[in-house]
Amino acid sequence: MKKVLVINGVNLNMLGTREPELYGELSYAALKKFIKRSAAELGVKVCVKQSNCEGRLVDFIQKAYGRYDGVVINAGAYTHTSIAILDALKAVNIPTVEVHLTDVDAREEFRRTSYVGLFAQKRIAGRGFEGYKEALAYLAHRES
Ligand code: DQA
């Protein structure tokens, strides 16, 4: 059974409250539940983590080394700024999918830059919660 670490970054704990017209009315707890249910359906072992701190996100990635077969990451706004997260992903070299709830390419110009995307093998954006399930399915079916 593949083991996947799902990492959610800054402000994702505010789901349900934050800009519901963009991110929806469901809470972060509901997202966590959805990810766990999806993983069970796909036969994937999952661990879901969230932090608002860039360094904690780097710690999550570093600790995944040798422990996980895949990473799903929605780094929130750090996606567009964090060379540290990119370097951590490169350091552990685990197959990675970048996920965004919204279609980042259809929003402000600054959201089109993605440091995470310079490493991730796949990007899923604009699919809401479903994007996490698609990311898990991609990693579950990937060779090696
Ligand atoms: C996001 C998109 C980012 O641009 C934004 O900063 C977020 C959430 C998304 O899931 O759509 O915090 O990653």
PDB file of C-alpha atoms and ligand atoms in Angstrom:
ATOM      1  CA  MET A   1       0.000   0.000   0.000  1.00  0.00           C
ATOM      2  CA  LYS A   2       1.448   3.361  -1.021  1.00  0.00           C
ATOM      3  CA  LYS A   3       2.003   5.951   1.691  1.00  0.00           C
ATOM      4  CA  VAL A   4       1.238   9.560   0.812  1.00  0.00           C
ATOM      5  CA  LEU A   5       1.813  12.698   2.851  1.00  0.00           C
ATOM      6  CA  VAL A   6      -0.681  15.510   2.186  1.00  0.00           C
ATOM      7  CA  ILE A   7       0.651  18.922   3.192  1.00  0.00           C
ATOM      8  CA  ASN A   8      -1.570  21.979   3.404  1.00  0.00           C
ATOM      9  CA  GLY A   9       0.037  25.337   3.905  1.00  0.00           C
ATOM     10  CA  VAL A  10      -0.747  28.814   5.012  1.00  0.00           C
ATOM     11  CA  ASN A  11      -4.396  29.908   5.536  1.00  0.00           C
ATOM     12  CA  LEU A  12      -5.869  26.569   4.482  1.00  0.00           C
ATOM     13  CA  ASN A  13      -6.996  26.075   8.099  1.00  0.00           C
ATOM     14  CA  MET A  14      -9.351  29.024   7.437  1.00  0.00           C
ATOM     15  CA  LEU A  15     -11.406  27.154   4.830  1.00  0.00           C
ATOM     16  CA  GLY A  16     -15.115  27.776   5.254  1.00  0.00           C
ATOM     17  CA  THR A  17     -14.448  31.237   6.692  1.00  0.00           C
ATOM     18  CA  ARG A  18     -11.969  32.643   4.198  1.00  0.00           C
ATOM     19  CA  GLU A  19     -13.345  34.082   0.940  1.00  0.00           C
ATOM     20  CA  PRO A  20     -16.101  31.450   0.625  1.00  0.00           C
ATOM     21  CA  GLU A  21     -16.983  32.724  -2.852  1.00  0.00           C
ATOM     22  CA  LEU A  22     -13.539  31.451  -3.946  1.00  0.00           C
ATOM     23  CA  TYR A  23     -12.761  28.575  -1.628  1.00  0.00           C
ATOM     24  CA  GLY A  24     -16.250  27.325  -0.743  1.00  0.00           C
ATOM     25  CA  GLU A  25     -18.132  26.992   2.523  1.00  0.00           C
ATOM     26  CA  LEU A  26     -16.671  23.719   3.731  1.00  0.00           C
ATOM     27  CA  SER A  27     -14.192  23.763   6.614  1.00  0.00           C
ATOM     28  CA  TYR A  28     -10.643  22.475   6.830  1.00  0.00           C
ATOM     29  CA  ALA A  29     -11.957  19.602   8.968  1.00  0.00           C
ATOM     30  CA  ALA A  30     -14.269  18.685   6.075  1.00  0.00           C
ATOM     31  CA  LEU A  31     -11.309  18.747   3.657  1.00  0.00           C
ATOM     32  CA  LYS A  32      -9.326  16.454   5.958  1.00  0.00           C
ATOM     33  CA  LYS A  33     -12.279  14.050   6.130  1.00  0.00           C
ATOM     34  CA  PHE A  34     -12.621  14.126   2.339  1.00  0.00           C
ATOM     35  CA  ILE A  35      -8.907  13.346   1.853  1.00  0.00           C
ATOM     36  CA  LYS A  36      -9.032  10.442   4.323  1.00  0.00           C
ATOM     37  CA  ARG A  37     -12.172   9.002   2.707  1.00  0.00           C
ATOM     38  CA  SER A  38     -10.624   9.353  -0.765  1.00  0.00           C
ATOM     39  CA  ALA A  39      -7.427   7.628   0.358  1.00  0.00           C
ATOM     40  CA  ALA A  40      -9.416   4.720   1.818  1.00  0.00           C
ATOM     41  CA  GLU A  41     -11.329   4.352  -1.479  1.00  0.00           C
ATOM     42  CA  LEU A  42      -8.074   4.358  -3.463  1.00  0.00           C
ATOM     43  CA  GLY A  43      -6.254   1.983  -1.117  1.00  0.00           C
ATOM     44  CA  VAL A  44      -3.643   4.581  -0.151  1.00  0.00           C
ATOM     45  CA  LYS A  45      -2.284   5.166   3.350  1.00  0.00           C
ATOM     46  CA  VAL A  46      -2.457   8.886   4.039  1.00  0.00           C
ATOM     47  CA  CYS A  47      -1.254  11.386   6.616  1.00  0.00           C
ATOM     48  CA  VAL A  48      -2.618  14.957   6.437  1.00  0.00           C
ATOM     49  CA  LYS A  49      -0.704  17.919   7.889  1.00  0.00           C
ATOM     50  CA  GLN A  50      -1.242  21.676   7.924  1.00  0.00           C
ATOM     51  CA  SER A  51       0.805  24.643   9.078  1.00  0.00           C
ATOM     52  CA  ASN A  52       0.906  28.380   8.560  1.00  0.00           C
ATOM     53  CA  CYS A  53       4.687  28.429   9.072  1.00  0.00           C
ATOM     54  CA  GLU A  54       7.032  28.033   6.126  1.00  0.00           C
ATOM     55  CA  GLY A  55       9.721  26.320   8.223  1.00  0.00           C
ATOM     56  CA  ARG A  56       7.213  23.784   9.599  1.00  0.00           C
ATOM     57  CA  LEU A  57       6.225  22.924   6.024  1.00  0.00           C
ATOM     58  CA  VAL A  58       9.915  22.387   5.227  1.00  0.00           C
ATOM     59  CA  ASP A  59      10.148  20.127   8.327  1.00  0.00           C
ATOM     60  CA  PHE A  60       7.153  18.066   7.144  1.00  0.00           C
ATOM     61  CA  ILE A  61       8.831  17.585   3.744  1.00  0.00           C
ATOM     62  CA  GLN A  62      12.230  16.695   5.227  1.00  0.00           C
ATOM     63  CA  LYS A  63      10.670  14.158   7.623  1.00  0.00           C
ATOM     64  CA  ALA A  64       8.900  12.488   4.683  1.00  0.00           C
ATOM     65  CA  TYR A  65      12.275  11.244   3.407  1.00  0.00           C
ATOM     66  CA  GLY A  66      12.371   7.444   3.502  1.00  0.00           C
ATOM     67  CA  ARG A  67       8.844   7.315   4.958  1.00  0.00           C
ATOM     68  CA  TYR A  68       6.486   8.218   2.106  1.00  0.00           C
ATOM     69  CA  ASP A  69       6.048   7.190  -1.532  1.00  0.00           C
ATOM     70  CA  GLY A  70       4.388  10.433  -2.530  1.00  0.00           C
ATOM     71  CA  VAL A  71       3.612  13.993  -1.462  1.00  0.00           C
ATOM     72  CA  VAL A  72       0.529  16.071  -2.247  1.00  0.00           C
ATOM     73  CA  ILE A  73       1.126  19.716  -1.460  1.00  0.00           C
ATOM     74  CA  ASN A  74      -1.043  22.810  -1.448  1.00  0.00           C
ATOM     75  CA  ALA A  75       1.387  25.317   0.002  1.00  0.00           C
ATOM     76  CA  GLY A  76      -1.146  28.169  -0.251  1.00  0.00           C
ATOM     77  CA  ALA A  77       0.557  31.524  -0.879  1.00  0.00           C
ATOM     78  CA  TYR A  78       4.004  30.007  -0.177  1.00  0.00           C
ATOM     79  CA  THR A  79       3.598  28.253  -3.534  1.00  0.00           C
ATOM     80  CA  HIS A  80       4.338  31.579  -5.185  1.00  0.00           C
ATOM     81  CA  THR A  81       7.218  32.676  -2.957  1.00  0.00           C
ATOM     82  CA  SER A  82       9.033  29.819  -1.248  1.00  0.00           C
ATOM     83  CA  ILE A  83      12.407  28.750  -2.604  1.00  0.00           C
ATOM     84  CA  ALA A  84      12.874  26.963   0.756  1.00  0.00           C
ATOM     85  CA  ILE A  85       9.919  24.655   0.058  1.00  0.00           C
ATOM     86  CA  LEU A  86      11.187  24.021  -3.487  1.00  0.00           C
ATOM     87  CA  ASP A  87      14.647  23.137  -2.142  1.00  0.00           C
ATOM     88  CA  ALA A  88      13.137  20.773   0.470  1.00  0.00           C
ATOM     89  CA  LEU A  89      11.104  18.986  -2.229  1.00  0.00           C
ATOM     90  CA  LYS A  90      14.253  18.643  -4.344  1.00  0.00           C
ATOM     91  CA  ALA A  91      16.222  17.386  -1.340  1.00  0.00           C
ATOM     92  CA  VAL A  92      13.873  14.503  -0.519  1.00  0.00           C
ATOM     93  CA  ASN A  93      13.067  13.815  -4.194  1.00  0.00           C
ATOM     94  CA  ILE A  94       9.702  12.136  -3.551  1.00  0.00           C
ATOM     95  CA  PRO A  95       7.075  12.091  -6.361  1.00  0.00           C
ATOM     96  CA  THR A  96       4.967  15.191  -5.752  1.00  0.00           C
ATOM     97  CA  VAL A  97       1.663  16.615  -6.935  1.00  0.00           C
ATOM     98  CA  GLU A  98       0.922  20.334  -6.556  1.00  0.00           C
ATOM     99  CA  VAL A  99      -2.734  20.998  -5.731  1.00  0.00           C
ATOM    100  CA  HIS A 100      -4.772  24.211  -5.588  1.00  0.00           C
ATOM    101  CA  LEU A 101      -8.466  24.484  -4.816  1.00  0.00           C
ATOM    102  CA  THR A 102      -8.834  27.409  -7.209  1.00  0.00           C
ATOM    103  CA  ASP A 103      -7.632  27.889 -10.769  1.00  0.00           C
ATOM    104  CA  VAL A 104      -4.539  29.908  -9.898  1.00  0.00           C
ATOM    105  CA  ASP A 105      -3.748  30.666 -13.552  1.00  0.00           C
ATOM    106  CA  ALA A 106      -7.105  32.427 -13.942  1.00  0.00           C
ATOM    107  CA  ARG A 107      -6.517  34.725 -10.937  1.00  0.00           C
ATOM    108  CA  GLU A 108      -3.993  37.511 -10.230  1.00  0.00           C
ATOM    109  CA  GLU A 109      -0.751  37.522 -12.226  1.00  0.00           C
ATOM    110  CA  PHE A 110       1.377  36.836  -9.105  1.00  0.00           C
ATOM    111  CA  ARG A 111      -0.360  33.481  -8.593  1.00  0.00           C
ATOM    112  CA  ARG A 112       1.025  32.213 -11.905  1.00  0.00           C
ATOM    113  CA  THR A 113       4.493  31.827 -10.432  1.00  0.00           C
ATOM    114  CA  SER A 114       4.910  28.486  -8.684  1.00  0.00           C
ATOM    115  CA  TYR A 115       8.137  27.414  -7.013  1.00  0.00           C
ATOM    116  CA  VAL A 116       6.464  24.132  -5.981  1.00  0.00           C
ATOM    117  CA  GLY A 117       5.688  23.581  -9.671  1.00  0.00           C
ATOM    118  CA  LEU A 118       9.403  23.698 -10.527  1.00  0.00           C
ATOM    119  CA  PHE A 119       9.677  20.299  -8.822  1.00  0.00           C
ATOM    120  CA  ALA A 120       6.196  18.733  -8.838  1.00  0.00           C
ATOM    121  CA  GLN A 121       5.543  16.120 -11.501  1.00  0.00           C
ATOM    122  CA  LYS A 122       1.908  17.142 -11.782  1.00  0.00           C
ATOM    123  CA  ARG A 123      -0.324  20.108 -11.004  1.00  0.00           C
ATOM    124  CA  ILE A 124      -4.072  20.000 -10.356  1.00  0.00           C
ATOM    125  CA  ALA A 125      -5.789  23.369  -9.929  1.00  0.00           C
ATOM    126  CA  GLY A 126      -9.369  24.591  -9.892  1.00  0.00           C
ATOM    127  CA  ARG A 127     -10.977  21.274  -8.980  1.00  0.00           C
ATOM    128  CA  GLY A 128     -11.802  22.084  -5.341  1.00  0.00           C
ATOM    129  CA  PHE A 129     -11.603  19.167  -2.884  1.00  0.00           C
ATOM    130  CA  GLU A 130     -11.752  16.724  -5.827  1.00  0.00           C
ATOM    131  CA  GLY A 131      -8.240  17.847  -6.840  1.00  0.00           C
ATOM    132  CA  TYR A 132      -6.800  16.123  -3.766  1.00  0.00           C
ATOM    133  CA  LYS A 133      -8.469  12.844  -4.752  1.00  0.00           C
ATOM    134  CA  GLU A 134      -7.098  13.149  -8.287  1.00  0.00           C
ATOM    135  CA  ALA A 135      -3.633  13.767  -6.852  1.00  0.00           C
ATOM    136  CA  LEU A 136      -3.888  10.678  -4.614  1.00  0.00           C
ATOM    137  CA  ALA A 137      -5.085   8.598  -7.581  1.00  0.00           C
ATOM    138  CA  TYR A 138      -2.148   9.804  -9.707  1.00  0.00           C
ATOM    139  CA  LEU A 139       0.349   8.811  -7.001  1.00  0.00           C
ATOM    140  CA  ALA A 140      -1.430   5.513  -6.298  1.00  0.00           C
ATOM    141  CA  HIS A 141      -1.167   4.446  -9.944  1.00  0.00           C
ATOM    142  CA  ARG A 142       2.307   5.785 -10.610  1.00  0.00           C
ATOM    143  CA  GLU A 143       5.081   3.235 -11.222  1.00  0.00           C
ATOM    144  CA  SER A 144       7.676   2.734  -8.417  1.00  0.00           C
TER     145      SER A 144
HETATM  146  C1  DQA B   1      -4.457  28.269  -3.132  1.00  0.00           C
HETATM  147  C2  DQA B   1      -4.165  29.372  -4.132  1.00  0.00           C
HETATM  148  C3  DQA B   1      -3.110  30.315  -3.606  1.00  0.00           C
HETATM  149  O1  DQA B   1      -2.818  31.325  -4.560  1.00  0.00           O
HETATM  150  C4  DQA B   1      -3.605  30.980  -2.341  1.00  0.00           C
HETATM  151  O2  DQA B   1      -2.611  31.827  -1.820  1.00  0.00           O
HETATM  152  C5  DQA B   1      -4.069  29.998  -1.336  1.00  0.00           C
HETATM  153  C6  DQA B   1      -4.857  28.853  -1.778  1.00  0.00           C
HETATM  154  C7  DQA B   1      -5.617  27.365  -3.591  1.00  0.00           C
HETATM  155  O3  DQA B   1      -5.762  26.296  -3.013  1.00  0.00           O
HETATM  156  O4  DQA B   1      -6.355  27.722  -4.505  1.00  0.00           O
HETATM  157  O5  DQA B   1      -3.887  30.177  -0.143  1.00  0.00           O
HETATM  158  O6  DQA B   1      -3.310  27.469  -2.980  1.00  0.00           O
END
